Tab-separated table of C-alpha atoms and ligand atoms in Angstrom:
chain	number	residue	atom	x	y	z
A	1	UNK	CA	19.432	276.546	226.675
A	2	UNK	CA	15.886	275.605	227.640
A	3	UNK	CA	13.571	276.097	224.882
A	4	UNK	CA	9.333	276.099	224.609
A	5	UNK	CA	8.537	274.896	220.870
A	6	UNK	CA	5.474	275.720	219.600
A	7	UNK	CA	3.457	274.511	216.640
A	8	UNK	CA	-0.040	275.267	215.989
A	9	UNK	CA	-2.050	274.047	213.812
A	10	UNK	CA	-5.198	275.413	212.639
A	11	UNK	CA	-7.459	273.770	215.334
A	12	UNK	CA	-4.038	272.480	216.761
A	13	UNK	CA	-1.127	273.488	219.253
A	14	UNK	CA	1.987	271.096	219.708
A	15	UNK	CA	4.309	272.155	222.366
A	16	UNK	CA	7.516	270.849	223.640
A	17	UNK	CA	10.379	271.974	225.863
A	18	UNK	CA	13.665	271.481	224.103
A	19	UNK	CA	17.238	271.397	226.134
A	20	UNK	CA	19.474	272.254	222.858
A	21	UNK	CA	22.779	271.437	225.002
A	22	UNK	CA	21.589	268.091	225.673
A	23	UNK	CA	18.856	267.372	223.240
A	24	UNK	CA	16.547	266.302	225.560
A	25	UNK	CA	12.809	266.979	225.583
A	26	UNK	CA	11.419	268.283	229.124
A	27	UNK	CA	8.193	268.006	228.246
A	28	UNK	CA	6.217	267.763	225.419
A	29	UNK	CA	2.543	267.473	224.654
A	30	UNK	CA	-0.557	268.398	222.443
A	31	UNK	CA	-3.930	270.617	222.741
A	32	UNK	CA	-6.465	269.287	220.178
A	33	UNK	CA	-9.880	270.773	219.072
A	34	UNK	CA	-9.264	274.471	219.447
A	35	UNK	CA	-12.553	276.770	218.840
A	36	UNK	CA	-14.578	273.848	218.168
A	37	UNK	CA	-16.254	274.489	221.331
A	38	UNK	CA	-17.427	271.842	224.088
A	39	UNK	CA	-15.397	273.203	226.696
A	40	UNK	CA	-11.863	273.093	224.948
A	41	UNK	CA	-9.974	276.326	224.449
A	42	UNK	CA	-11.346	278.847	222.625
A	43	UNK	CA	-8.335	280.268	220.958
A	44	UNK	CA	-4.831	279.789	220.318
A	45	UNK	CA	-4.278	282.489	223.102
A	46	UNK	CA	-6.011	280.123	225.624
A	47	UNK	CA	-4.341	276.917	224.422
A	48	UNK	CA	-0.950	278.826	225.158
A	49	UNK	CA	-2.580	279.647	228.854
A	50	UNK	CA	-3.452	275.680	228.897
A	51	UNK	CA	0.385	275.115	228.007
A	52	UNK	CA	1.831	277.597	230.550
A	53	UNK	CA	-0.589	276.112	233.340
A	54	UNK	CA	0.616	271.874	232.260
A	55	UNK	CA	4.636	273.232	232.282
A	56	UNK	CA	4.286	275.322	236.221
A	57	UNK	CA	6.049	272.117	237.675
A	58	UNK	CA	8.636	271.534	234.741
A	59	UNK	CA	9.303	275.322	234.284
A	60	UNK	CA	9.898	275.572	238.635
A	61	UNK	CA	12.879	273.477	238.502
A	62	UNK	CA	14.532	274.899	235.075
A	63	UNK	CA	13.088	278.162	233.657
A	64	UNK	CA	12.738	278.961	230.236
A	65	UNK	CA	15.723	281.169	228.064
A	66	UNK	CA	13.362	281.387	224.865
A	67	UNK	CA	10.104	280.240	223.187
A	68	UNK	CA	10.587	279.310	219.398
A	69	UNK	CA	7.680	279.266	217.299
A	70	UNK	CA	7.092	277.478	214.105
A	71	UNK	CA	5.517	279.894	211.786
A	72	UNK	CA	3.776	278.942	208.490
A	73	UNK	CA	4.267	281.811	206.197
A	74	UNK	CA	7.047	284.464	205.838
A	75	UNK	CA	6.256	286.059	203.249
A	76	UNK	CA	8.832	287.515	200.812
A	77	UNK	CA	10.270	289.335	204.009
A	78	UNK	CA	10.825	286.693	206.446
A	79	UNK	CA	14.032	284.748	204.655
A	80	UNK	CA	14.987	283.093	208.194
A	81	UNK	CA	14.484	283.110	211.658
A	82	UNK	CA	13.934	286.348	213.725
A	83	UNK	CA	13.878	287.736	217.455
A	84	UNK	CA	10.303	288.423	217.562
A	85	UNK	CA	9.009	292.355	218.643
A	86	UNK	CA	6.221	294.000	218.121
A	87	UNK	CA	7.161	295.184	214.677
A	88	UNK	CA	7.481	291.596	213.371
A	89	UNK	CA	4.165	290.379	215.474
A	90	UNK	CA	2.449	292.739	213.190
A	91	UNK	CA	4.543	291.771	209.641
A	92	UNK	CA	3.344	288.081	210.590
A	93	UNK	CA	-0.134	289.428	211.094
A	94	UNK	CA	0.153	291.250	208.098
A	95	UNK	CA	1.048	287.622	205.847
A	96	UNK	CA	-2.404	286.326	207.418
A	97	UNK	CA	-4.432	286.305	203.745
A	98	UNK	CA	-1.763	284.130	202.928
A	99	UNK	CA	-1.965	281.692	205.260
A	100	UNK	CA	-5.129	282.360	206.959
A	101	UNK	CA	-5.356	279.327	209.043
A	102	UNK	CA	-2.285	279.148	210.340
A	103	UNK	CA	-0.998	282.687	210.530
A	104	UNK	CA	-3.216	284.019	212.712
A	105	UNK	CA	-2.933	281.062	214.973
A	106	UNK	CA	0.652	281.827	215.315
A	107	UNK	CA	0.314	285.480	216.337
A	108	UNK	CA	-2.329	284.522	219.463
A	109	UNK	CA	0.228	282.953	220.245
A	110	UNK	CA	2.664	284.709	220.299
A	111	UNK	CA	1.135	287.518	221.635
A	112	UNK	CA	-0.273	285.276	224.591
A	113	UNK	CA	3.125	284.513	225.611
A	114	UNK	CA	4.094	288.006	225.665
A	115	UNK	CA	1.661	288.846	228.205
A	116	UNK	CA	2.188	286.283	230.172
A	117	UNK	CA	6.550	285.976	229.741
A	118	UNK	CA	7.018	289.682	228.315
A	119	UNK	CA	10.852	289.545	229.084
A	120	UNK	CA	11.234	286.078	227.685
A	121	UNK	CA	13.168	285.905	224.272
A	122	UNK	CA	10.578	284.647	221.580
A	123	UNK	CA	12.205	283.479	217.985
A	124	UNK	CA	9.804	283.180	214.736
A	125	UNK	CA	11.135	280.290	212.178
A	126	UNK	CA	9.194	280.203	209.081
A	127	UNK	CA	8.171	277.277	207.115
A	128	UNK	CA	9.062	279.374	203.738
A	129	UNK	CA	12.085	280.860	204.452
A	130	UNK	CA	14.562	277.947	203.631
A	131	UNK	CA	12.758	278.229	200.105
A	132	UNK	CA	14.373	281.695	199.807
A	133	UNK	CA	16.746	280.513	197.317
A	134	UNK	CA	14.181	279.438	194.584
A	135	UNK	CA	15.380	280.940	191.472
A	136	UNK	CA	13.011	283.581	189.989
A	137	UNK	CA	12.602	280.983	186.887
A	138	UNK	CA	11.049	278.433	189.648
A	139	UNK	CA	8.936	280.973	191.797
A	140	UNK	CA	7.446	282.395	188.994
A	141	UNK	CA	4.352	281.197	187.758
A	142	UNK	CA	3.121	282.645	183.901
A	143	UNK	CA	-0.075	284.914	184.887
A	144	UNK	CA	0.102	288.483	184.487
A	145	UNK	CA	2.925	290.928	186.589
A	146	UNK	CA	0.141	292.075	188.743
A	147	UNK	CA	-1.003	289.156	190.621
A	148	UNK	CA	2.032	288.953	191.732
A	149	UNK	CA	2.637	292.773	192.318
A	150	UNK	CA	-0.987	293.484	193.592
A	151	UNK	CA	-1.540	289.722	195.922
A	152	UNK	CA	1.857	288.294	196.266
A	153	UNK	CA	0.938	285.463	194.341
A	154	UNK	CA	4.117	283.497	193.862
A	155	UNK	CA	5.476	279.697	194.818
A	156	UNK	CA	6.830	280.392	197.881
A	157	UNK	CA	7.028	276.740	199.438
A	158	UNK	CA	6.478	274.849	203.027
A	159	UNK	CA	8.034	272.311	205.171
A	160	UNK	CA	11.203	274.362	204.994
A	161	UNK	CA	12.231	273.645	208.102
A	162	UNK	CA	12.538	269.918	207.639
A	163	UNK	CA	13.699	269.746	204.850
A	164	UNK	CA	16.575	271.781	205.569
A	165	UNK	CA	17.221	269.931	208.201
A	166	UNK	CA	16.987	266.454	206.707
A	167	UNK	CA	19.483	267.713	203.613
A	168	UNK	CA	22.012	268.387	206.861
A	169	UNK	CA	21.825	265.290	208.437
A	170	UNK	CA	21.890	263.538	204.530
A	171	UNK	CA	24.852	265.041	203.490
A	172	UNK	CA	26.868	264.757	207.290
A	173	UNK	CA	25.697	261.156	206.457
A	174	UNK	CA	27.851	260.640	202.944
A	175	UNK	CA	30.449	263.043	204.068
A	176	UNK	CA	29.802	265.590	201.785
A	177	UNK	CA	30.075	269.002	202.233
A	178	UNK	CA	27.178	270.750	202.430
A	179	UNK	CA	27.163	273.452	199.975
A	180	UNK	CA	28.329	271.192	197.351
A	181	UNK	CA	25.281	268.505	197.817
A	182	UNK	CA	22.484	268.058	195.531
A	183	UNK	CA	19.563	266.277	195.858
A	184	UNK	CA	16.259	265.686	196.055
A	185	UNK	CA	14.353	265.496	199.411
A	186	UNK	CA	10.888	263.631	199.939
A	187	UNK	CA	8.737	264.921	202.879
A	188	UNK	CA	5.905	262.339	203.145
A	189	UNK	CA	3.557	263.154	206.389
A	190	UNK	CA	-0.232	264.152	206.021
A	191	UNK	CA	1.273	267.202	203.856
A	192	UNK	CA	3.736	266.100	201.238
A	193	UNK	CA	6.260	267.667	199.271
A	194	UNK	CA	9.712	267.203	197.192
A	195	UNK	CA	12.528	269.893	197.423
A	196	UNK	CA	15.306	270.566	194.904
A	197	UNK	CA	18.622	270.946	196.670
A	198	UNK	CA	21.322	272.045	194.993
A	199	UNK	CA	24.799	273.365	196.640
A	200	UNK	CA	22.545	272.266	200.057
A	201	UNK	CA	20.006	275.166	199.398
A	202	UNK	CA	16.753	274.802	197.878
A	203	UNK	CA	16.376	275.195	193.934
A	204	UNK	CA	12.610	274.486	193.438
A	205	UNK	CA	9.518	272.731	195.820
A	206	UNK	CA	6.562	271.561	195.151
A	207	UNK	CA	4.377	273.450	197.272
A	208	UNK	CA	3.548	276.582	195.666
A	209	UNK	CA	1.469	279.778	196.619
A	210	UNK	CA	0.033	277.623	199.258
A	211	UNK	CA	0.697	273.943	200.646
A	212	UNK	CA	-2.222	272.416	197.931
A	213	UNK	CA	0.403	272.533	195.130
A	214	UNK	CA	2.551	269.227	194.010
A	215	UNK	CA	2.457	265.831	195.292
A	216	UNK	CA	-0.803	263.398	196.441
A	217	UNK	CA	-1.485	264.023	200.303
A	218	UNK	CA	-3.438	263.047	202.618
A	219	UNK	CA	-6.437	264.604	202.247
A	220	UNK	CA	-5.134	267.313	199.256
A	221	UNK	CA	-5.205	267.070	195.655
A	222	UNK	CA	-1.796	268.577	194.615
A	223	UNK	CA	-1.731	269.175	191.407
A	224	UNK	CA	-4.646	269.535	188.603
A	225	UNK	CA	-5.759	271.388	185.772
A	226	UNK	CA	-6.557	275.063	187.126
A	227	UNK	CA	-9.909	274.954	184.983
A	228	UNK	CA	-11.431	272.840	187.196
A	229	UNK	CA	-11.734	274.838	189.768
A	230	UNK	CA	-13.746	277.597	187.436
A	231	UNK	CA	-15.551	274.758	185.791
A	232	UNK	CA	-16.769	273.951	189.151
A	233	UNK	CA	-17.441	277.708	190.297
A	234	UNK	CA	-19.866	277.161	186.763
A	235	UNK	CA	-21.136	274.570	188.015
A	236	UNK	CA	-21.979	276.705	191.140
A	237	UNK	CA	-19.542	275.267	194.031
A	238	UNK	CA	-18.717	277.975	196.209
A	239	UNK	CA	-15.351	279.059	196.984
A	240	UNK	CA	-15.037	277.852	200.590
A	241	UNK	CA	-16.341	274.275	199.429
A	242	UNK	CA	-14.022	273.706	196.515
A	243	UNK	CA	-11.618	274.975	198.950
A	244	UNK	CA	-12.626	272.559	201.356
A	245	UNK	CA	-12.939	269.563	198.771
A	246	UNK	CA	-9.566	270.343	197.744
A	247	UNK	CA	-7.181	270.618	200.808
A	248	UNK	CA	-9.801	268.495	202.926
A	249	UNK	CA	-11.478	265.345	201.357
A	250	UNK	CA	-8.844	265.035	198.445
A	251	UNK	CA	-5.620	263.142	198.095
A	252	UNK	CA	-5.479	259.694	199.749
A	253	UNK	CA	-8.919	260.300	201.252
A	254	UNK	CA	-10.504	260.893	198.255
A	255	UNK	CA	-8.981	257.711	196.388
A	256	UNK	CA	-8.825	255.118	199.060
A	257	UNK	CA	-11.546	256.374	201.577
A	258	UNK	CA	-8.656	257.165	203.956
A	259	UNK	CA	-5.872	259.384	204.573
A	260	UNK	CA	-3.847	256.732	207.047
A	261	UNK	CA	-1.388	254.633	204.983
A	262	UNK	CA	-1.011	251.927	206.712
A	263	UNK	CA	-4.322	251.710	206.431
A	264	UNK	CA	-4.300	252.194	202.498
A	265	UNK	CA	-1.627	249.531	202.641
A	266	UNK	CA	-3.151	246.559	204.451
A	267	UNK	CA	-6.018	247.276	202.225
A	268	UNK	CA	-4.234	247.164	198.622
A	269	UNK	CA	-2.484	244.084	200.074
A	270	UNK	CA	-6.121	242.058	200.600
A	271	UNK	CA	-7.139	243.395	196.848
A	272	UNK	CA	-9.011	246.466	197.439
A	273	UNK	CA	-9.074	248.063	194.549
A	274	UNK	CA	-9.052	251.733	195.415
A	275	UNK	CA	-6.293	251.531	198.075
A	276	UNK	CA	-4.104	249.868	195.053
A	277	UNK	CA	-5.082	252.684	193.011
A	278	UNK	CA	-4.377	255.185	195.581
A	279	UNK	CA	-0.825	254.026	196.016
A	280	UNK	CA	-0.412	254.305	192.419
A	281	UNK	CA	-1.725	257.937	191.746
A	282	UNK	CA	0.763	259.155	194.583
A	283	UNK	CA	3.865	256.674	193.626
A	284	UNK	CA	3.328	257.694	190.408
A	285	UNK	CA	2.866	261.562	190.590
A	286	UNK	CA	5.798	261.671	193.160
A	287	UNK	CA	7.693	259.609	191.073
A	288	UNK	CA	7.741	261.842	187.564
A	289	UNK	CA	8.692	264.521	190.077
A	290	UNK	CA	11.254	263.701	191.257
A	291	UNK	CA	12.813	262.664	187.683
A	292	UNK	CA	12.056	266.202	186.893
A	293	UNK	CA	13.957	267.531	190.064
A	294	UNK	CA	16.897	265.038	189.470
A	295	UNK	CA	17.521	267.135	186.109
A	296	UNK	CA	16.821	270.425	187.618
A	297	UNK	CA	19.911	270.136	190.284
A	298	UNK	CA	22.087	268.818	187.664
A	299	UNK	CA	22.055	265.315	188.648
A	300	UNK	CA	21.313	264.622	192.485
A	301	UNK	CA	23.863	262.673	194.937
A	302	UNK	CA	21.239	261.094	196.802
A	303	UNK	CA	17.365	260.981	196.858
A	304	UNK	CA	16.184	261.172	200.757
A	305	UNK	CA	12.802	260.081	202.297
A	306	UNK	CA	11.832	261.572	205.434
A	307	UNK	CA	7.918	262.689	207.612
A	308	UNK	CA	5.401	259.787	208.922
A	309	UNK	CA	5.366	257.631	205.451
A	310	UNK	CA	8.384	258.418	204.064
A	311	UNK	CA	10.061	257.351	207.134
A	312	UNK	CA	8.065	254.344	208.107
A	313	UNK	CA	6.155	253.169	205.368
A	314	UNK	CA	8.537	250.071	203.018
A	315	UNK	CA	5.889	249.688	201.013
A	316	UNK	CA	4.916	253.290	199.653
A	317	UNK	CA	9.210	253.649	199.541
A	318	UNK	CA	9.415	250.623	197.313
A	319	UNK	CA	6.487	252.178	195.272
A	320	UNK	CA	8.106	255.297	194.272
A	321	UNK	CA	11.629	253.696	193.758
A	322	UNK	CA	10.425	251.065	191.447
A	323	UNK	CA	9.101	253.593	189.155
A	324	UNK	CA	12.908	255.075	189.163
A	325	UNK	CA	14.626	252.293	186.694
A	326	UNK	CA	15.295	254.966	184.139
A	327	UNK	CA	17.052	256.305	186.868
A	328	UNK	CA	19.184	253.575	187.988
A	329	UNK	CA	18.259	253.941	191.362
A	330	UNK	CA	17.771	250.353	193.255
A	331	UNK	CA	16.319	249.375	196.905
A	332	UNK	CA	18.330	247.123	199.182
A	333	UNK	CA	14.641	245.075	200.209
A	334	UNK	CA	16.379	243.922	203.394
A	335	UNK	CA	17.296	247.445	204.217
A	336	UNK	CA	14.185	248.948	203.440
A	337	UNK	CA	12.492	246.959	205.733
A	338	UNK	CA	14.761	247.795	208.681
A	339	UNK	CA	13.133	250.291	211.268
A	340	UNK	CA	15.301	252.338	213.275
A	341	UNK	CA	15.352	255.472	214.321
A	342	UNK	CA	18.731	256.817	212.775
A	343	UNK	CA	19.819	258.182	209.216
A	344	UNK	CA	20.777	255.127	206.877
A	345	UNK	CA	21.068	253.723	203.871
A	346	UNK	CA	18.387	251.725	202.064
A	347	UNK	CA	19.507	251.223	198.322
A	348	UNK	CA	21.964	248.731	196.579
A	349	UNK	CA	25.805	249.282	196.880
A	350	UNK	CA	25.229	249.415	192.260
A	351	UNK	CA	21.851	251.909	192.827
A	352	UNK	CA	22.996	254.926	190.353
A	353	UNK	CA	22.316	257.129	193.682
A	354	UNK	CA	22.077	256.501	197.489
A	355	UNK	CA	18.633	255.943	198.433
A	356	UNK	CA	18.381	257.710	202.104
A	357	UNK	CA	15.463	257.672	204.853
A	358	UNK	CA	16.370	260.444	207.366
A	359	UNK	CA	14.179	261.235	210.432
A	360	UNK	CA	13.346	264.627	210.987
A	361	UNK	CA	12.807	266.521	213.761
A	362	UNK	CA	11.337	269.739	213.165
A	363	UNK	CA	11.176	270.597	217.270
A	364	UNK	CA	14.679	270.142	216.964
A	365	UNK	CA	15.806	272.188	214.391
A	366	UNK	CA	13.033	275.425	215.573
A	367	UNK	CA	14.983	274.823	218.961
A	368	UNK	CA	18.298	275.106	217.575
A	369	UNK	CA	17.936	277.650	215.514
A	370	UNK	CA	15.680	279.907	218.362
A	371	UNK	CA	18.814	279.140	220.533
A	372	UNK	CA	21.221	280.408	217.796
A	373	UNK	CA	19.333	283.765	217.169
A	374	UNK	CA	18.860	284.471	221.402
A	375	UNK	CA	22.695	283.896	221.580
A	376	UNK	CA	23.749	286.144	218.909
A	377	UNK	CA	20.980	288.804	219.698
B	401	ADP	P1	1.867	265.287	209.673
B	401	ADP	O1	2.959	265.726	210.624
B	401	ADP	O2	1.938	265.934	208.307
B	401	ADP	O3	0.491	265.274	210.237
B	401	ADP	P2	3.214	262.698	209.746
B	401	ADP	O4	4.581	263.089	209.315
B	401	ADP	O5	2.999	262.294	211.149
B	401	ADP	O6	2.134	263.770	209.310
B	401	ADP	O7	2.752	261.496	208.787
B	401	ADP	C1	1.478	260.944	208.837
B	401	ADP	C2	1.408	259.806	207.831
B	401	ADP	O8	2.420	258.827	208.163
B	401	ADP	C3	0.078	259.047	207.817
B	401	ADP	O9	-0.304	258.780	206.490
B	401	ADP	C4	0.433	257.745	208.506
B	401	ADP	O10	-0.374	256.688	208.052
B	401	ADP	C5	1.863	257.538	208.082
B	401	ADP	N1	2.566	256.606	208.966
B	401	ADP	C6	2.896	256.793	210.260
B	401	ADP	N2	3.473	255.668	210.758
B	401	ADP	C7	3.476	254.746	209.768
B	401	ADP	C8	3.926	253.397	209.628
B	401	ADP	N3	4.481	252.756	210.647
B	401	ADP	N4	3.773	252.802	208.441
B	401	ADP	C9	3.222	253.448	207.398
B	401	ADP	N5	2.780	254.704	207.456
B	401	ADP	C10	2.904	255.358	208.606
């Protein structure tokens, strides 16, 4: 089946035409700078127009059997992927104060292909939905009933997709069956953020009501004392620029002056101080969770590194897994340092637990599973 993947971001659309049967990629390309204005598209609904325009010669020789869109939030409702109508355009609108840079970037979107495709098959596959299996004692955060009755506020999770597709590929790797794997599954791009897998579903994440939650990133804070936020509203910050200190000039960027890590890597290695320090806020943080996600799926069978660092980055790996001795868990150095582009092994044959870096491929997996739902539909 020939499949159109789309991803927008918030100023951002990613596209790529998948052929599931063969796994080949068609085409594949990205629109930048959307409603920033000088002459780029205005909209999400243009950028798609853009898209359709680039794909004319591509699309001649092989149509299209379904567009698959990656969408941020689903909600409570959305628990996996769905054959898109006008009903569920409108529930995704509807989730839009929950992810209100994202959400409504998807629906322009999707509504842009309708017009211009309307009998094409078009397939919504939620970042949140393989997080449907949190236990109420992880979603739940201690406020009062009503913020969660009144605004939905809740951990509901992101980066579902990959990481259920990296705990596949982890567990076909060890030859274990997948609903009796545990472990605990490292997605380190620009966004980070550790899953608890347990019986191959997710038991906790560390991305919460929205992806600011958890881990060091890029440019976001993860995790800090809730106070400072109304210490700083005191202090007479507005909302929109703690929000934009927080998910924006935070994380990496904040410590190190820079959100690129190899970047934050060459610079620790000629002494700067604040790149060091960087590397040791997020090894560290990452670190103590993932101890506390070991004992919350009852002992993990492998810990698995996956996204832009966790993939490619030795040094940041080597970080993290030297702060795991309590653990037992030991990195091969030769292995580590080995690039390709295939799940392997990187840890000692006497580390307690595999040590795993898996590639993921979150094109893939939206194609596959947009395929799966047109099929059966
Ligand atoms: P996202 O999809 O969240 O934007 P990626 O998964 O592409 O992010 O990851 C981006 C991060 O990966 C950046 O911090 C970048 O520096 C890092 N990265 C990419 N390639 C390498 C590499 N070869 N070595 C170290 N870090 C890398």
């Amino acid at each position: 089946m020939r499949v159109l993947v789309i991803n927008s971001g918030s100023s951002s659309l990613k596209y790529q035409v998948r052929d599931t049967d063969s796994n080949e990629i068609a085409a594949n390309g990205l629109i930048e700078r959307i409603g920033e204005g000088s002459g780029g598209p205005a909209d999400h609904g243009e950028a798609m127009e853009d898209v359709a325009a680039v794909l004319e010669g591509v699309l001649t020789q092989k149509p299209l059997d379904a567009v698959g869109h990656r969408v941020v939030h689903g909600g409570e409702r959305f628990s996996e992927p769905v054959l898109i109508n006008n009903e569920i355009t409108r529930a995704i609108e509807r989730l839009n104060p929950l992810a209100p840079l994202h959400n409504p970037a998807n629906v322009l979107g999707i509504r842009a292909i309708t017009a211009k495709w309307p009998d094409l098959p078009q397939v919504a596959v939620f970042d949140t939905a393989f997080h449907r299996t949190l236990p109420e004692h992880a979603w739940r955060y201690a406020v009062p009933d009503s913020l969660y009755r009144q605004y939905g506020i809740r951990r509901y999770g992101f980066h579902g997709t990959s990481h259920e597709f990296v705990t596949g590929r982890a567990a076909a790797l060890l030859g274990v069956p997948l609903d009796g794997f545990n472990a605990v599954v490292a997605h380190l791009g620009n966004g980070a953020s550790l899953t608890a897998v347990q019986g191959g579903a997710s038991i906790d994440t560390s991305m919460g009501f929205t992806p600011l939650e958890g881990l060091v990133m890029g440019t976001r804070s993860g995790d800090l004392d809730p106070s400072i936020l109304i210490y700083l509203q005191r202090q007479g910050l507005s909302a929109d620029e703690i929000d934009t200190m927080l998910n924006r000039e935070s994380g990496l960027k904040a410590l190190a002056g820079n959100n690129d890590m190899r970047a934050i890597v060459d610079a620790a290695e000629a002494g700067d101080r604040h790149a060091r320090l960087a590397l040791d806020v997020a090894s560290y943080r990452l670190a103590k969770y993932i101890g506390g996600y070991h004992v919350a799926v009852g002992g993990a069978q492998a810990l698995v590194f996956t996204a832009g660092i966790g993939e490619n980055s030795a040094v940041f790996r080597a970080l993290v897994v030297d702060r795991l001795g309590a653990l037992g868990v030991k990195l091969d150095a030769g292995a580590n340092l080995v690039r390709v582009t295939s799940p392997r092994v990187v840890s000692t044959a006497d580390s307690a637990i595999p040590v795993l870096v898996v590639p993921t491929d979150e094109e893939q997996a939206i194609a596959e599973a947009t395929a799966a739902i047109v099929l059966a539909s």
